XYZ file of C-alpha atoms in Angstrom:
383
model
C -0.107 -0.139 -0.175
C 1.372 3.339 -0.757
C 0.649 6.880 -0.262
C -0.728 8.869 -3.536
C -2.408 12.181 -2.431
C -3.030 14.447 0.910
C -5.849 16.680 1.306
C -6.557 19.588 3.430
C -9.870 21.504 4.228
C -9.972 24.275 6.261
C -13.667 24.540 6.583
C -15.637 26.665 9.177
C -17.871 24.643 11.704
C -19.654 26.583 14.078
C -18.125 29.334 15.166
C -14.468 28.102 14.757
C -12.301 26.372 11.718
C -11.744 23.004 11.458
C -8.962 21.818 9.192
C -9.059 18.286 8.292
C -7.416 16.492 6.123
C -7.640 13.319 3.946
C -4.969 10.554 3.150
C -5.368 8.222 -0.213
C -3.873 5.514 -1.073
C -3.534 3.150 -3.935
C -5.411 0.536 -2.650
C -8.515 2.756 -2.096
C -7.970 2.873 1.500
C -8.172 6.274 3.016
C -7.775 8.177 6.563
C -9.241 11.587 7.807
C -6.948 13.438 10.620
C -7.655 16.986 12.400
C -4.652 19.661 13.357
C -5.705 21.545 16.660
C -3.806 24.943 15.706
C -6.955 26.766 15.524
C -6.755 30.492 13.986
C -3.193 29.127 12.131
C -4.880 26.835 9.443
C -3.021 28.137 6.318
C 0.408 27.861 8.138
C -0.486 24.157 8.720
C -1.595 24.416 5.244
C 2.068 25.506 4.406
C 3.668 22.763 6.823
C 1.662 20.244 5.006
C 2.905 20.729 1.210
C 5.874 20.461 2.495
C 5.736 16.999 4.637
C 3.836 16.022 1.304
C 6.399 16.180 -1.006
C 8.386 12.991 0.707
C 5.384 11.188 2.096
C 4.041 10.281 -1.746
C 4.812 6.687 -2.662
C 5.517 5.944 1.054
C 3.953 3.431 2.822
C 1.404 4.688 5.638
C 0.994 1.465 8.087
C 4.995 2.809 9.253
C 3.421 5.241 11.454
C 5.733 5.472 13.759
C 9.151 5.480 11.470
C 7.472 8.061 9.712
C 6.310 10.493 12.195
C 10.307 10.142 12.955
C 11.052 11.305 9.622
C 8.190 13.956 10.118
C 9.591 15.325 12.865
C 13.684 14.793 11.918
C 13.511 16.154 8.717
C 14.738 19.095 9.136
C 17.178 21.109 11.046
C 14.509 23.078 13.138
C 12.023 20.666 13.877
C 9.668 20.929 16.388
C 7.433 23.737 17.434
C 3.497 23.772 17.286
C 2.989 24.378 13.623
C 5.008 21.208 12.626
C 3.243 19.600 14.861
C 0.025 20.617 13.791
C 0.904 18.999 11.056
C 2.572 16.017 12.438
C -0.596 14.585 14.554
C -3.026 15.412 11.566
C -1.302 12.826 9.343
C -0.463 11.362 12.181
C -4.498 10.404 13.242
C -5.305 9.875 9.401
C -2.738 6.544 9.075
C -3.866 5.274 11.294
C -7.305 5.229 10.327
C -6.162 3.953 7.369
C -4.193 1.449 9.479
C -7.093 0.087 10.761
C -9.348 0.128 8.480
C -7.145 -2.100 6.410
C -6.709 -4.509 9.284
C -9.923 -4.350 9.859
C -9.904 -3.241 13.343
C -11.224 -0.491 15.310
C -7.717 2.334 16.148
C -7.854 1.365 19.742
C -6.546 -2.206 18.691
C -3.699 -0.651 17.370
C -3.210 0.866 20.512
C -2.989 -2.721 23.253
C -6.389 -3.209 23.110
C -10.155 -1.694 25.210
C -9.568 -1.185 28.686
C -12.819 0.837 28.728
C -16.781 0.585 26.834
C -18.080 4.090 27.792
C -15.473 7.187 28.041
C -16.192 9.490 30.515
C -16.956 13.353 29.740
C -17.258 16.516 31.137
C -19.238 19.682 29.858
C -19.279 23.235 29.759
C -21.570 25.099 32.024
C -21.119 28.356 29.240
C -22.590 30.994 31.126
C -20.407 33.344 33.106
C -20.536 33.535 36.749
C -24.384 34.634 38.530
C -27.655 32.959 38.793
C -27.356 31.472 35.104
C -24.111 29.246 35.410
C -25.835 27.582 38.973
C -28.659 26.715 36.478
C -26.797 25.356 33.775
C -24.842 23.170 36.078
C -27.965 21.773 38.096
C -29.156 21.251 34.785
C -25.924 19.449 33.761
C -26.176 17.349 37.688
C -29.425 16.552 37.065
C -28.375 15.184 33.509
C -25.964 12.325 35.006
C -22.719 14.901 34.261
C -20.433 13.996 37.381
C -17.964 16.754 36.025
C -18.787 20.365 35.383
C -16.308 22.759 34.253
C -17.116 26.156 34.460
C -15.967 29.382 32.790
C -14.834 32.851 34.565
C -16.332 36.216 34.694
C -14.788 37.974 31.352
C -14.075 34.601 29.450
C -16.309 35.967 27.045
C -14.718 39.291 26.654
C -13.725 40.750 23.326
C -11.580 43.939 23.952
C -11.100 43.951 27.903
C -9.811 41.632 30.498
C -8.906 42.675 34.047
C -7.741 39.338 36.116
C -7.852 41.274 39.216
C -11.652 42.106 38.573
C -12.510 38.568 37.046
C -11.628 37.020 40.217
C -13.174 38.984 42.629
C -16.246 38.206 40.957
C -15.656 34.956 40.123
C -14.480 32.544 43.810
C -17.701 33.450 45.316
C -20.018 31.925 42.215
C -17.174 29.090 42.552
C -18.078 28.818 46.614
C -21.610 28.841 45.699
C -22.028 26.093 43.078
C -19.988 23.741 45.335
C -23.398 24.514 47.751
C -25.837 23.475 45.314
C -24.361 20.654 43.784
C -22.702 19.179 46.890
C -19.820 16.828 47.231
C -20.054 14.190 44.569
C -19.406 16.424 41.564
C -16.304 16.916 40.542
C -16.335 20.919 39.835
C -13.585 22.603 37.892
C -12.591 26.335 36.308
C -11.035 27.271 32.685
C -9.368 30.570 32.975
C -7.217 29.756 29.850
C -3.838 31.078 30.814
C -4.956 34.415 31.871
C -3.525 34.826 35.465
C -0.182 35.499 36.852
C 1.400 33.341 39.801
C 0.582 35.697 42.107
C -3.067 36.353 40.419
C -4.166 32.618 40.454
C -2.866 31.991 43.738
C -4.921 34.906 45.276
C -8.235 32.731 43.043
C -7.623 29.571 44.813
C -6.755 31.386 48.003
C -10.441 33.177 47.877
C -12.613 29.931 48.091
C -12.786 27.171 51.054
C -10.348 24.049 49.991
C -12.200 21.423 48.142
C -14.244 23.703 46.315
C -12.436 22.629 43.142
C -11.143 19.448 41.762
C -9.126 21.370 39.069
C -7.697 24.661 37.739
C -7.554 24.777 34.254
C -4.524 26.491 32.341
C -3.953 29.151 35.120
C -1.528 30.583 34.204
C 0.761 30.102 30.954
C 3.057 27.009 30.155
C 6.594 28.328 28.827
C 7.871 28.251 32.528
C 7.460 25.022 34.294
C 9.454 26.820 37.530
C 6.225 29.179 37.408
C 3.922 26.799 37.816
C 5.874 25.511 40.663
C 6.013 28.389 42.302
C 2.112 28.303 42.063
C 1.989 24.617 44.003
C 3.828 25.843 46.641
C 0.467 28.097 47.144
C -2.654 26.269 46.023
C -3.743 23.262 46.921
C -6.107 22.933 44.159
C -5.054 20.208 41.211
C -3.998 21.258 37.897
C -4.874 20.647 34.763
C -3.071 21.762 32.077
C -1.159 20.965 28.666
C -3.507 21.561 26.062
C -0.843 23.567 24.479
C 1.734 21.218 24.620
C 3.132 20.059 21.501
C 5.712 17.245 22.039
C 6.659 15.041 25.147
C 9.238 17.318 25.824
C 7.049 20.024 26.864
C 5.623 17.605 28.591
C 8.941 16.347 30.715
C 9.075 18.940 33.696
C 5.458 19.048 34.348
C 5.504 15.051 34.577
C 8.928 14.687 36.197
C 8.324 17.437 38.917
C 5.134 16.250 39.666
C 3.918 19.578 38.460
C 0.371 18.648 37.477
C -2.783 16.043 38.052
C -4.570 15.960 35.084
C -2.737 16.264 31.449
C -4.839 18.649 29.323
C -2.735 16.391 26.210
C -4.679 17.767 22.459
C -3.736 14.766 20.463
C -4.488 16.737 17.313
C -1.255 19.054 18.435
C 0.857 17.026 20.321
C 1.683 14.574 17.625
C -1.142 12.867 17.333
C -1.344 8.407 18.640
C 2.405 7.631 17.829
C 3.091 10.772 20.628
C -0.072 10.697 22.911
C 0.545 7.269 23.745
C 4.078 7.973 25.137
C 3.069 11.310 27.236
C 0.206 8.579 28.596
C 2.536 5.501 29.669
C 5.056 8.412 31.364
C 2.112 10.375 32.560
C 0.939 6.815 34.183
C 4.046 5.953 36.269
C 3.678 9.831 38.097
C 0.250 9.196 39.035
C -1.291 12.008 36.364
C -4.667 11.319 34.708
C -5.689 12.504 30.937
C -7.880 14.413 30.671
C -7.739 15.081 26.848
C -8.192 18.809 25.056
C -11.609 18.296 22.910
C -12.443 21.510 21.746
C -12.542 20.873 17.559
C -15.096 18.276 15.556
C -15.501 14.385 15.497
C -12.677 13.486 14.166
C -10.484 14.840 17.239
C -13.434 13.401 19.496
C -13.058 9.779 17.750
C -9.475 9.971 17.918
C -8.849 11.023 21.968
C -12.204 8.163 22.223
C -9.661 5.694 21.135
C -6.599 6.960 22.972
C -8.761 7.200 26.019
C -10.489 3.599 25.601
C -6.533 2.690 25.449
C -4.953 3.725 28.718
C -5.298 2.762 32.465
C -4.822 6.670 33.753
C -7.898 8.563 32.434
C -10.065 11.274 33.876
C -12.472 12.344 31.651
C -12.528 13.166 27.916
C -13.736 17.074 27.221
C -17.034 17.501 25.384
C -18.501 20.455 23.421
C -22.349 19.334 22.941
C -23.809 18.624 26.133
C -27.866 19.701 27.238
C -26.659 23.470 27.712
C -23.838 23.736 25.130
C -24.470 23.249 21.971
C -21.775 24.841 19.123
C -22.192 22.922 16.652
C -18.883 21.491 16.001
C -20.258 17.855 14.905
C -22.480 19.235 12.289
C -23.771 16.177 10.802
C -23.914 17.443 7.256
C -20.344 17.603 7.237
C -19.961 14.544 9.757
C -22.625 11.983 8.629
C -20.643 9.115 10.834
C -19.296 9.952 14.129
C -18.777 8.535 17.815
C -22.242 8.672 19.714
C -22.622 10.236 22.489
C -24.917 9.214 25.481
C -25.585 10.228 28.343
C -22.017 11.947 30.031
C -20.144 9.340 27.483
C -18.823 8.627 24.618
C -19.604 5.008 23.248
C -16.467 3.354 22.074
C -16.874 2.422 18.092
C -15.923 -0.663 17.048
C -16.037 -0.138 13.572
C -12.257 -0.662 11.430
C -10.483 2.835 11.764
C -11.213 5.551 13.582
C -15.310 5.307 13.504
C -15.359 8.739 11.859
C -16.167 9.698 7.764
C -16.734 13.278 6.275
C -18.652 13.954 3.144
C -16.100 15.179 1.557
C -18.029 16.664 -1.848
C -20.288 19.110 1.000
C -16.720 19.694 2.671
C -15.558 20.613 -1.092
C -18.142 23.375 -1.404
C -17.125 25.340 1.737
C -14.979 28.329 1.708
C -12.218 28.593 4.142
C -12.919 32.078 6.273
C -10.526 33.700 8.607
C -11.065 33.532 11.750
C -9.377 35.184 14.463
C -9.716 35.320 18.671
C -10.261 38.520 20.583
C -7.441 40.699 21.209
C -7.831 41.660 24.478
C -6.691 44.898 26.657
C -5.748 45.922 30.079
C -7.767 48.677 31.242
C -4.643 50.666 30.812
C -4.072 49.851 26.991
C -1.573 47.062 27.366
C -2.196 43.023 25.704
C -2.931 40.746 27.758
C -3.838 36.598 26.761
C -6.798 35.458 24.940
């Protein structure tokens, strides 16, 4: 079997772009993959264009060797753009291999360890009575892990961290009071805080209010997380921005976090994700995969979650209180199903997802840009 073509489809699904890729072979078997570098799809397409030059004619069954060649075939190896391209290709190759062998992808990863993949849902309303109502609705529907967003999360022009933490912390306390002790509660601060601000936020709540805080600060400096670790007992859920096992290295080895928000469409696909998962297991760190994209990312994450012992929850963006349109059935007529608060592990060969290619080819690419946030003094801050 030989690779004959690699096609890129940057399309707007819901309010966010998805970059889908299709790898074709001379035996008619094809695979779908997805890149996770949202908002910079054309940069990833450029990398795939380079990789296509030497992938045509290669054996798609040799995913591990091809991963090494893709990573090491340039002097300036690594980085988020190249790793996002490698991720999409690697996922597609596993889809091809599963179809060619007639087995689900999880069989290629050691077999299935669970039948259902527990998911967590996001209450999208900012802190206030509506947020509490959404969380209660999720709890009543059987969701055992709920994530919140802080005040200012939906800002389009200005975000002030201190104002946000002052308004958000009391509503986290209220959520714990209303929802009780059994449901796991977390919040995603989208790396908008400093160490001091993140510590101040956590210290404003009684111990046990939150089961995790996600991405409170940026990830470039592990020692900053080490400092924050000494200032709070709230577990950290981080890693969605990491593009390799090497980026995970200091966090795992220094026991800085408790949940890996690994994104299989950014970290390097199945080939790299399985290495991070095994490494995490040795340090008692559970995977809590980042899944903000579409059904291809979801399917790949489900197969990964089914194959590893150290798994917590998979992110879901199509809950009873949040319907973003990322799983559009016109585009994805075959996809992994959500039953209640868990995904069912598919038993069909490959990923268990397919794309209406004719429909996708009729769609046009639209540039999508997140807000460029400033503080009140005019300086830029993180989105």
